[in-house]
Amino acid sequence: MSSIVVVGANWGDEGKGRIVDFLAEQASASIRFQGGNNAGHTVVNDLGTFKLHQLPSGVFNPDCLAVLGPGMVISPASLSEEIAEVAEAGVKVNMCISDRATLCLPLHALEDTLEEQRLGDKAYGSTHQGIAPAYGDRVMKKGILVGWLKQPEVLVERIKFWMDWKLPQLRALYPTFEFEQTAEEMANWLLEVSAPWRDAICNVTLPLKELQAKDQTLLFEAQLGAGRDLVYGEYPWTTSSNVVSMYAGIGSGLPALRPERVIAVAKAFSSSVGTGTLITAMEEQDAFRELAGEFGATTGRPRDMGYFDAVATKNGVELQAATEIALTKVDCLTGLKDLKICVGYEGEHSENPIWPQTAALAPIYEKMESWSEDITGCRKFEELPVAAQKYVLRIEELMGVPVKMVSVGPGREQMIMR
Ligand code: GDP
Ligand code: MG
């Protein structure tokens, strides 16, 4: 039996989705343990190109149980749409949804949007999906649980309890706020929209323990990356959940989990979307962004582009308790003349950066040899140009953890195992 946790070493969008899709061929369960509809995990395989938001990326293996864990916030209408989308490609989802997960409702999305508007140029750069308000309500013990969709009387009562508390706050804070729906109407809408998956709601611990007892491989998938963890990331430019590997068990319904493998997915260069500071930002970003296709999967926003930041990534690898690294998008560096790696920072607090003051830090670069050969067809490490091999090996040395997977294109097969 093995438990494999796939997490992000950076700020998200490292390519976790494609790594999970690749590994899911060997897994019996593919599990999302935090976050919600704000995730954008891209999978390119023989069925097509998919941007997954709430479904785990192992959903394309029909023998793999897709699990949405208790640590998630679930947007019900979007989940139904996503199930329909993959069904159109011929995928029949065999799934379990935790009764302890929290619903992320249209009212949360509205609150998120109004709050970002109120903040103006101080906005967080949210995806406007309602993730922060939904987690906030959960913490305030006002959250609406997925399991209550199976108990309509409880559902109406809890929605009413929540609205009595929530609506006066929203009316007081946002002058344009309007909301007419009653608790009964909201509950009816929820029952209608959750129809495609309501039967899948259960205590997900039970099927997962059964698979563990049969020595099956369980594959856990985080959203975002270490830099965005609610506790250990660059607060307040974080997400509202815990994205670190040690949360995988808690957010999945297996709180005693001790994962055998933790794969930190790191990108061969740095990029970041949303608000925050990318210390290794390139001076000329546009051409490289187009080449690397660096636009947010959920929002389409252009990502900030930078050189590989070995300081931030090493911190990410440590926070993730990684046993190995998957290095993605190495092919995007082909032809980049001024190739370099940031090996340290200069400036105040450079030894122990304090966020958000780190804006003043300057990167210390190590020059790397570049290459110009197309590497997208390479399947063995030795087939890579020597300069590309040296680049990967230098990163491995700086991280202190083996780089076991190197990807050279978005397709499932564009992978080098070491
Ligand atoms: P995630 O959120 O960590 O799953 O990553 P995203 O899917 O948001 O972003 C990764 C993007 O890079 C997607 O468009 C992938 O198709 C693409 N991608 C992943 N691995 C590679 C790779 O090795 N090479 C190239 N060129 N693209 C890749
Ligand atoms: Mg993404």
Short mmCIF file of C-alpha atoms and ligand atoms in Angstrom, two decimals:
data_model
loop_
_atom_site.label_atom_id
_atom_site.label_comp_id
_atom_site.label_asym_id
_atom_site.label_seq_id
_atom_site.Cartn_x
_atom_site.Cartn_y
_atom_site.Cartn_z
CA MET A 1 0.00 0.00 0.00
CA SER A 2 1.21 3.49 -0.59
CA SER A 3 -0.08 6.96 0.00
CA ILE A 4 1.24 9.52 -2.42
CA VAL A 5 0.63 13.21 -1.81
CA VAL A 6 1.08 15.63 -4.70
CA VAL A 7 1.57 19.23 -3.61
CA GLY A 8 2.87 22.53 -4.97
CA ALA A 9 6.34 23.79 -4.04
CA ASN A 10 5.70 27.33 -5.25
CA TRP A 11 2.61 29.53 -5.55
CA GLY A 12 0.40 27.17 -7.49
CA ASP A 13 -0.02 26.25 -11.17
CA GLU A 14 3.12 24.11 -11.06
CA GLY A 15 1.42 21.34 -13.03
CA LYS A 16 0.04 19.23 -10.17
CA GLY A 17 -2.97 18.20 -12.26
CA ARG A 18 -0.88 16.56 -14.96
CA ILE A 19 1.31 14.76 -12.39
CA VAL A 20 -1.80 13.38 -10.66
CA ASP A 21 -3.31 12.31 -14.01
CA PHE A 22 -0.06 10.45 -14.78
CA LEU A 23 0.14 8.73 -11.38
CA ALA A 24 -3.57 7.92 -11.24
CA GLU A 25 -3.05 5.07 -13.69
CA GLN A 26 -1.67 3.14 -10.70
CA ALA A 27 -4.04 4.46 -8.02
CA SER A 28 -7.35 3.27 -6.57
CA ALA A 29 -8.44 6.62 -5.22
CA SER A 30 -7.74 10.19 -6.26
CA ILE A 31 -8.53 12.64 -3.50
CA ARG A 32 -8.80 16.41 -3.24
CA PHE A 33 -8.31 17.49 0.37
CA GLN A 34 -8.69 21.29 0.44
CA GLY A 35 -9.74 24.27 -1.63
CA GLY A 36 -12.62 24.30 -4.05
CA ASN A 37 -13.68 25.77 -7.32
CA ASN A 38 -10.74 28.19 -7.32
CA ALA A 39 -8.42 25.38 -8.40
CA GLY A 40 -7.48 25.09 -12.05
CA HIS A 41 -5.69 21.82 -12.67
CA THR A 42 -4.94 21.15 -16.33
CA VAL A 43 -4.87 17.62 -17.66
CA VAL A 44 -3.96 16.77 -21.25
CA ASN A 45 -4.47 13.10 -22.12
CA ASP A 46 -5.93 10.92 -24.87
CA LEU A 47 -9.46 12.06 -23.94
CA GLY A 48 -8.69 15.74 -24.48
CA THR A 49 -7.63 18.84 -22.56
CA PHE A 50 -9.40 19.51 -19.28
CA LYS A 51 -9.27 22.25 -16.67
CA LEU A 52 -10.43 20.61 -13.46
CA HIS A 53 -11.71 22.79 -10.65
CA GLN A 54 -13.23 20.51 -8.04
CA LEU A 55 -12.89 16.99 -9.41
CA PRO A 56 -9.56 15.34 -8.58
CA SER A 57 -7.26 14.91 -11.56
CA GLY A 58 -7.30 11.12 -11.30
CA VAL A 59 -10.88 11.13 -12.52
CA PHE A 60 -9.86 9.82 -15.95
CA ASN A 61 -8.94 6.39 -14.61
CA PRO A 62 -12.30 4.56 -14.43
CA ASP A 63 -10.92 2.25 -11.73
CA CYS A 64 -9.98 5.15 -9.50
CA LEU A 65 -12.47 6.40 -6.93
CA ALA A 66 -12.72 10.22 -7.09
CA VAL A 67 -12.99 11.66 -3.58
CA LEU A 68 -13.86 15.21 -2.54
CA GLY A 69 -12.63 15.39 1.03
CA PRO A 70 -14.01 17.07 4.16
CA GLY A 71 -11.35 19.80 3.93
CA MET A 72 -12.89 21.15 0.73
CA VAL A 73 -15.42 23.88 0.11
CA ILE A 74 -17.80 22.74 -2.62
CA SER A 75 -19.56 24.97 -5.15
CA PRO A 76 -22.60 22.86 -5.97
CA ALA A 77 -23.68 24.20 -9.37
CA SER A 78 -20.12 24.22 -10.70
CA LEU A 79 -19.60 20.64 -9.55
CA SER A 80 -22.65 19.51 -11.51
CA GLU A 81 -21.34 21.35 -14.58
CA GLU A 82 -17.91 19.80 -14.23
CA ILE A 83 -19.31 16.28 -13.94
CA ALA A 84 -21.36 16.94 -17.10
CA GLU A 85 -18.29 18.28 -18.92
CA VAL A 86 -16.15 15.22 -18.29
CA ALA A 87 -19.13 12.96 -19.02
CA GLU A 88 -19.30 14.55 -22.46
CA ALA A 89 -15.74 13.34 -23.04
CA GLY A 90 -16.85 9.83 -22.09
CA VAL A 91 -15.75 9.84 -18.46
CA LYS A 92 -18.09 8.27 -15.98
CA VAL A 93 -17.16 9.60 -12.58
CA ASN A 94 -17.12 7.08 -9.76
CA MET A 95 -17.15 9.45 -6.81
CA CYS A 96 -17.61 10.06 -3.08
CA ILE A 97 -18.20 13.50 -1.61
CA SER A 98 -17.59 14.11 2.05
CA ASP A 99 -20.65 14.86 4.17
CA ARG A 100 -18.33 17.03 6.31
CA ALA A 101 -17.20 19.29 3.46
CA THR A 102 -18.58 22.83 3.44
CA LEU A 103 -20.80 24.34 0.76
CA CYS A 104 -19.53 27.40 -1.07
CA LEU A 105 -22.68 29.21 -2.12
CA PRO A 106 -23.55 31.95 -4.61
CA LEU A 107 -23.95 34.31 -1.64
CA HIS A 108 -20.30 33.60 -0.73
CA ALA A 109 -19.24 34.42 -4.29
CA LEU A 110 -21.20 37.68 -4.12
CA GLU A 111 -19.58 38.56 -0.80
CA ASP A 112 -16.15 37.77 -2.24
CA THR A 113 -16.78 40.02 -5.24
CA LEU A 114 -18.18 42.91 -3.17
CA GLU A 115 -15.27 42.70 -0.75
CA GLU A 116 -12.69 42.77 -3.54
CA GLN A 117 -14.49 45.82 -4.98
CA ARG A 118 -14.50 47.50 -1.58
CA LEU A 119 -10.76 46.90 -1.23
CA GLY A 120 -10.03 48.50 -4.60
CA ASP A 121 -6.25 48.57 -5.15
CA LYS A 122 -5.78 46.64 -1.88
CA ALA A 123 -7.80 43.66 -3.18
CA TYR A 124 -6.35 40.18 -2.67
CA GLY A 125 -6.69 39.13 -6.28
CA SER A 126 -9.34 36.57 -5.40
CA THR A 127 -10.93 34.33 -8.04
CA HIS A 128 -14.35 35.67 -6.83
CA GLN A 129 -15.58 32.12 -6.22
CA GLY A 130 -16.45 32.77 -2.57
CA ILE A 131 -13.72 30.55 -1.16
CA ALA A 132 -12.56 32.88 1.64
CA PRO A 133 -16.11 33.69 2.88
CA ALA A 134 -17.07 29.99 2.77
CA TYR A 135 -14.03 28.97 4.84
CA GLY A 136 -14.58 32.02 7.08
CA ASP A 137 -18.14 30.92 7.81
CA ARG A 138 -16.94 27.39 8.51
CA VAL A 139 -14.54 28.75 11.12
CA MET A 140 -17.32 30.89 12.59
CA LYS A 141 -19.38 27.70 12.89
CA LYS A 142 -21.99 29.08 10.51
CA GLY A 143 -20.98 26.93 7.51
CA ILE A 144 -23.51 24.83 5.60
CA LEU A 145 -22.31 21.23 5.40
CA VAL A 146 -22.63 19.09 2.31
CA GLY A 147 -24.15 16.28 4.42
CA TRP A 148 -27.17 18.45 5.21
CA LEU A 149 -28.24 18.14 1.57
CA LYS A 150 -29.44 14.72 2.66
CA GLN A 151 -31.45 16.15 5.55
CA PRO A 152 -33.65 18.89 4.01
CA GLU A 153 -35.17 20.04 7.33
CA VAL A 154 -31.76 20.54 8.88
CA LEU A 155 -30.60 22.26 5.69
CA VAL A 156 -33.36 24.91 5.79
CA GLU A 157 -32.87 25.50 9.49
CA ARG A 158 -29.11 25.95 9.18
CA ILE A 159 -29.41 28.23 6.14
CA LYS A 160 -31.84 30.38 8.08
CA PHE A 161 -29.50 30.51 11.09
CA TRP A 162 -26.65 31.50 8.79
CA MET A 163 -28.62 34.14 6.85
CA ASP A 164 -29.89 35.81 10.04
CA TRP A 165 -26.26 36.45 10.91
CA LYS A 166 -24.81 37.06 7.47
CA LEU A 167 -27.30 39.32 5.67
CA PRO A 168 -27.26 42.22 8.19
CA GLN A 169 -23.46 42.31 7.95
CA LEU A 170 -23.49 42.39 4.16
CA ARG A 171 -26.19 45.08 4.09
CA ALA A 172 -24.22 47.23 6.50
CA LEU A 173 -20.91 46.93 4.69
CA TYR A 174 -21.83 47.02 0.99
CA PRO A 175 -24.26 49.76 -0.13
CA THR A 176 -25.06 47.98 -3.41
CA PHE A 177 -25.80 44.61 -1.77
CA GLU A 178 -29.17 43.14 -2.70
CA PHE A 179 -30.39 39.65 -1.91
CA GLU A 180 -33.98 38.49 -2.14
CA GLN A 181 -33.80 34.70 -1.74
CA THR A 182 -35.35 33.13 1.36
CA ALA A 183 -33.80 30.19 3.23
CA GLU A 184 -36.45 27.87 1.78
CA GLU A 185 -35.76 29.05 -1.77
CA MET A 186 -32.04 28.59 -1.29
CA ALA A 187 -32.53 25.09 0.11
CA ASN A 188 -34.80 24.15 -2.81
CA TRP A 189 -32.27 25.45 -5.30
CA LEU A 190 -29.55 23.45 -3.54
CA LEU A 191 -31.57 20.25 -3.68
CA GLU A 192 -32.21 20.75 -7.37
CA VAL A 193 -28.66 21.62 -8.33
CA SER A 194 -27.05 18.84 -6.27
CA ALA A 195 -29.25 16.13 -7.83
CA PRO A 196 -26.50 14.76 -10.14
CA TRP A 197 -24.20 13.92 -7.21
CA ARG A 198 -26.27 13.90 -4.00
CA ASP A 199 -26.21 10.11 -3.83
CA ALA A 200 -22.40 10.25 -3.70
CA ILE A 201 -22.41 12.12 -0.37
CA CYS A 202 -21.07 9.90 2.39
CA ASN A 203 -18.54 9.52 5.17
CA VAL A 204 -15.52 9.23 2.84
CA THR A 205 -13.39 7.71 5.60
CA LEU A 206 -15.16 4.38 5.13
CA PRO A 207 -14.34 3.68 1.44
CA LEU A 208 -10.82 5.06 1.91
CA LYS A 209 -10.15 2.79 4.89
CA GLU A 210 -11.43 -0.16 2.88
CA LEU A 211 -8.96 0.64 0.11
CA GLN A 212 -6.16 1.01 2.67
CA ALA A 213 -7.05 -2.39 4.10
CA LYS A 214 -6.68 -3.86 0.60
CA ASP A 215 -3.22 -2.31 0.22
CA GLN A 216 -4.32 0.00 -2.56
CA THR A 217 -2.53 3.17 -3.65
CA LEU A 218 -4.19 6.40 -2.57
CA LEU A 219 -3.32 9.59 -4.39
CA PHE A 220 -3.84 12.92 -2.64
CA GLU A 221 -3.89 16.17 -4.58
CA ALA A 222 -3.37 19.65 -3.19
CA GLN A 223 -4.41 22.86 -4.78
CA LEU A 224 -2.05 25.88 -4.98
CA GLY A 225 1.45 25.74 -3.49
CA ALA A 226 3.40 26.19 -0.24
CA GLY A 227 3.67 29.97 -0.71
CA ARG A 228 -0.12 30.20 -0.49
CA ASP A 229 -0.70 28.08 2.61
CA LEU A 230 -2.97 29.85 5.09
CA VAL A 231 -0.52 29.38 7.98
CA TYR A 232 2.92 28.99 6.39
CA GLY A 233 2.52 31.00 3.18
CA GLU A 234 3.00 34.68 2.45
CA TYR A 235 0.12 35.89 4.59
CA PRO A 236 -2.10 37.76 3.81
CA TRP A 237 -1.49 36.88 0.14
CA THR A 238 -2.46 33.31 0.86
CA THR A 239 -5.44 31.15 0.13
CA SER A 240 -7.92 30.34 2.91
CA SER A 241 -7.00 26.69 3.42
CA ASN A 242 -3.98 24.54 4.26
CA VAL A 243 -2.20 23.38 1.14
CA VAL A 244 0.70 21.60 2.86
CA SER A 245 1.13 17.84 2.54
CA MET A 246 0.62 17.18 6.24
CA TYR A 247 -2.95 18.37 5.84
CA ALA A 248 -3.67 15.67 3.24
CA GLY A 249 -4.89 13.15 5.81
CA ILE A 250 -6.93 15.66 7.80
CA GLY A 251 -8.60 17.11 4.73
CA SER A 252 -9.33 13.67 3.28
CA GLY A 253 -11.01 11.87 6.14
CA LEU A 254 -7.88 9.91 7.13
CA PRO A 255 -6.43 12.07 9.92
CA ALA A 256 -3.91 9.43 10.98
CA LEU A 257 -2.35 9.26 7.51
CA ARG A 258 1.44 9.03 7.27
CA PRO A 259 2.17 9.41 3.57
CA GLU A 260 4.98 7.28 2.11
CA ARG A 261 5.71 9.69 -0.72
CA VAL A 262 5.28 13.44 -0.95
CA ILE A 263 5.89 14.78 -4.43
CA ALA A 264 6.49 18.51 -4.46
CA VAL A 265 5.73 19.78 -7.94
CA ALA A 266 8.02 22.65 -8.87
CA LYS A 267 8.12 24.54 -12.10
CA ALA A 268 11.43 25.04 -13.93
CA PHE A 269 10.90 28.80 -13.63
CA SER A 270 8.80 30.94 -11.31
CA SER A 271 5.41 32.45 -11.89
CA SER A 272 2.71 33.81 -9.70
CA VAL A 273 -0.87 34.96 -10.14
CA GLY A 274 -2.88 37.17 -7.82
CA THR A 275 -1.31 39.72 -5.54
CA GLY A 276 2.13 39.30 -3.99
CA THR A 277 5.75 39.81 -4.86
CA LEU A 278 7.80 37.70 -7.20
CA ILE A 279 11.40 38.46 -6.28
CA THR A 280 12.85 36.95 -9.44
CA ALA A 281 10.51 38.77 -11.86
CA MET A 282 11.93 39.00 -15.37
CA GLU A 283 12.38 42.42 -16.91
CA GLU A 284 10.84 41.29 -20.21
CA GLN A 285 7.88 39.04 -19.39
CA ASP A 286 5.46 39.11 -22.31
CA ALA A 287 7.19 36.92 -24.90
CA PHE A 288 8.12 34.25 -22.34
CA ARG A 289 4.59 34.27 -20.85
CA GLU A 290 3.09 33.59 -24.29
CA LEU A 291 5.61 30.82 -24.96
CA ALA A 292 5.01 29.16 -21.58
CA GLY A 293 1.24 29.71 -21.72
CA GLU A 294 1.22 31.30 -18.28
CA PHE A 295 -2.34 32.49 -17.80
CA GLY A 296 -4.52 31.53 -14.79
CA ALA A 297 -6.55 28.37 -15.52
CA THR A 298 -9.62 29.67 -13.63
CA THR A 299 -9.45 33.36 -14.44
CA GLY A 300 -7.28 33.66 -17.57
CA ARG A 301 -5.24 36.32 -15.76
CA PRO A 302 -1.65 36.78 -17.01
CA ARG A 303 0.81 35.34 -14.48
CA ASP A 304 3.91 37.24 -13.32
CA MET A 305 6.98 35.55 -14.81
CA GLY A 306 10.33 35.02 -13.13
CA TYR A 307 13.54 32.98 -13.02
CA PHE A 308 13.65 29.82 -10.88
CA ASP A 309 13.72 30.99 -7.27
CA ALA A 310 15.71 28.32 -5.43
CA VAL A 311 15.27 30.06 -2.07
CA ALA A 312 11.48 30.16 -2.20
CA THR A 313 11.27 26.70 -3.78
CA LYS A 314 13.57 25.14 -1.16
CA ASN A 315 11.38 26.69 1.51
CA GLY A 316 8.37 25.19 -0.29
CA VAL A 317 10.02 21.77 -0.52
CA GLU A 318 10.74 21.86 3.22
CA LEU A 319 7.24 23.05 4.15
CA GLN A 320 5.85 20.23 2.06
CA ALA A 321 8.08 17.63 3.74
CA ALA A 322 8.79 16.48 0.20
CA THR A 323 10.44 13.12 -0.39
CA GLU A 324 10.91 13.93 -4.08
CA ILE A 325 10.39 16.63 -6.67
CA ALA A 326 8.59 16.66 -10.01
CA LEU A 327 10.09 19.42 -12.15
CA THR A 328 7.66 20.63 -14.81
CA LYS A 329 7.77 22.81 -17.92
CA VAL A 330 11.49 22.39 -18.54
CA ASP A 331 10.70 22.55 -22.28
CA CYS A 332 9.55 26.18 -21.85
CA LEU A 333 13.14 27.22 -21.11
CA THR A 334 14.38 26.08 -24.52
CA GLY A 335 15.91 29.05 -26.31
CA LEU A 336 15.84 31.35 -23.29
CA LYS A 337 19.20 33.06 -23.66
CA ASP A 338 19.63 34.67 -20.27
CA LEU A 339 19.04 31.53 -18.16
CA LYS A 340 19.75 31.87 -14.45
CA ILE A 341 18.70 30.59 -11.04
CA CYS A 342 18.18 32.73 -7.94
CA VAL A 343 20.33 31.16 -5.21
CA GLY A 344 19.94 33.82 -2.50
CA TYR A 345 18.49 37.19 -1.62
CA GLU A 346 20.10 40.46 -0.65
CA GLY A 347 18.47 43.01 1.64
CA GLU A 348 16.81 43.41 4.99
CA HIS A 349 15.52 40.13 6.52
CA SER A 350 16.98 38.22 3.56
CA GLU A 351 17.82 35.27 5.82
CA ASN A 352 14.26 34.95 7.09
CA PRO A 353 11.96 36.93 4.82
CA ILE A 354 9.03 38.54 6.57
CA TRP A 355 5.97 39.08 4.41
CA PRO A 356 4.95 41.41 2.96
CA GLN A 357 8.06 43.53 3.60
CA THR A 358 10.18 41.34 1.34
CA ALA A 359 9.40 43.58 -1.63
CA ALA A 360 12.77 45.25 -1.09
CA LEU A 361 14.74 42.00 -1.46
CA ALA A 362 17.00 41.63 -4.47
CA PRO A 363 17.81 38.24 -6.03
CA ILE A 364 21.34 36.85 -6.25
CA TYR A 365 21.64 34.93 -9.51
CA GLU A 366 23.79 32.07 -10.71
CA LYS A 367 24.21 32.01 -14.49
CA MET A 368 23.19 28.78 -16.21
CA GLU A 369 24.09 27.45 -19.64
CA SER A 370 21.12 27.65 -22.03
CA TRP A 371 20.07 25.23 -24.76
CA SER A 372 18.16 25.60 -27.99
CA GLU A 373 17.20 22.02 -28.94
CA ASP A 374 13.54 21.02 -28.88
CA ILE A 375 13.23 18.66 -25.89
CA THR A 376 9.50 17.92 -26.03
CA GLY A 377 10.17 14.47 -27.51
CA CYS A 378 12.77 13.39 -24.91
CA ARG A 379 11.70 10.46 -22.73
CA LYS A 380 15.00 9.64 -21.03
CA PHE A 381 17.14 11.97 -18.97
CA GLU A 382 20.20 11.22 -21.11
CA GLU A 383 18.30 12.39 -24.21
CA LEU A 384 18.16 15.94 -22.83
CA PRO A 385 20.85 18.38 -24.01
CA VAL A 386 23.72 18.47 -21.50
CA ALA A 387 22.84 22.06 -20.51
CA ALA A 388 19.27 20.98 -19.65
CA GLN A 389 20.60 18.02 -17.63
CA LYS A 390 22.92 20.38 -15.75
CA TYR A 391 20.01 22.73 -15.05
CA VAL A 392 17.94 19.91 -13.51
CA LEU A 393 20.91 18.55 -11.54
CA ARG A 394 21.75 22.00 -10.16
CA ILE A 395 18.16 22.39 -8.96
CA GLU A 396 18.31 18.94 -7.38
CA GLU A 397 21.51 19.90 -5.58
CA LEU A 398 20.04 23.17 -4.32
CA MET A 399 16.83 21.45 -3.13
CA GLY A 400 18.53 18.52 -1.40
CA VAL A 401 15.73 16.19 -2.55
CA PRO A 402 15.81 13.98 -5.66
CA VAL A 403 14.11 15.20 -8.82
CA LYS A 404 12.37 12.00 -9.86
CA MET A 405 10.11 13.31 -12.60
CA VAL A 406 10.91 15.87 -15.30
CA SER A 407 8.17 16.95 -17.67
CA VAL A 408 8.89 18.29 -21.14
CA GLY A 409 5.38 19.08 -22.41
CA PRO A 410 1.80 19.12 -21.14
CA GLY A 411 0.82 15.68 -22.49
CA ARG A 412 0.59 12.67 -20.19
CA GLU A 413 3.41 10.88 -22.02
CA GLN A 414 5.77 13.90 -22.07
CA MET A 415 7.47 12.74 -18.92
CA ILE A 416 10.97 11.63 -17.96
CA MET A 417 11.27 9.32 -14.94
CA ARG A 418 14.57 9.25 -13.09
P1 GDP B 1 -1.80 23.10 -11.46
O1 GDP B 1 -2.78 24.10 -10.99
O2 GDP B 1 -0.62 22.93 -10.56
O3 GDP B 1 -2.41 21.78 -11.81
O4 GDP B 1 -1.21 23.68 -12.83
P2 GDP B 1 -2.04 24.40 -14.02
O5 GDP B 1 -2.75 23.38 -14.79
O6 GDP B 1 -2.81 25.56 -13.50
O7 GDP B 1 -0.87 25.05 -14.85
C1 GDP B 1 0.09 24.27 -15.49
C2 GDP B 1 0.06 24.60 -16.99
O8 GDP B 1 1.25 24.13 -17.58
C3 GDP B 1 -1.06 23.89 -17.73
O9 GDP B 1 -1.46 24.67 -18.81
C4 GDP B 1 -0.39 22.60 -18.21
O10 GDP B 1 -0.99 22.03 -19.35
C5 GDP B 1 0.98 23.10 -18.53
N1 GDP B 1 2.05 22.12 -18.34
C6 GDP B 1 2.22 21.24 -17.32
N2 GDP B 1 3.38 20.59 -17.46
C7 GDP B 1 3.96 21.09 -18.57
C8 GDP B 1 5.21 20.84 -19.23
O11 GDP B 1 6.03 20.03 -18.82
N3 GDP B 1 5.46 21.59 -20.35
C9 GDP B 1 4.60 22.50 -20.85
N4 GDP B 1 4.94 23.18 -21.95
N5 GDP B 1 3.42 22.76 -20.25
C10 GDP B 1 3.12 22.06 -19.13
MG MG B 2 -3.72 25.79 -11.61
#
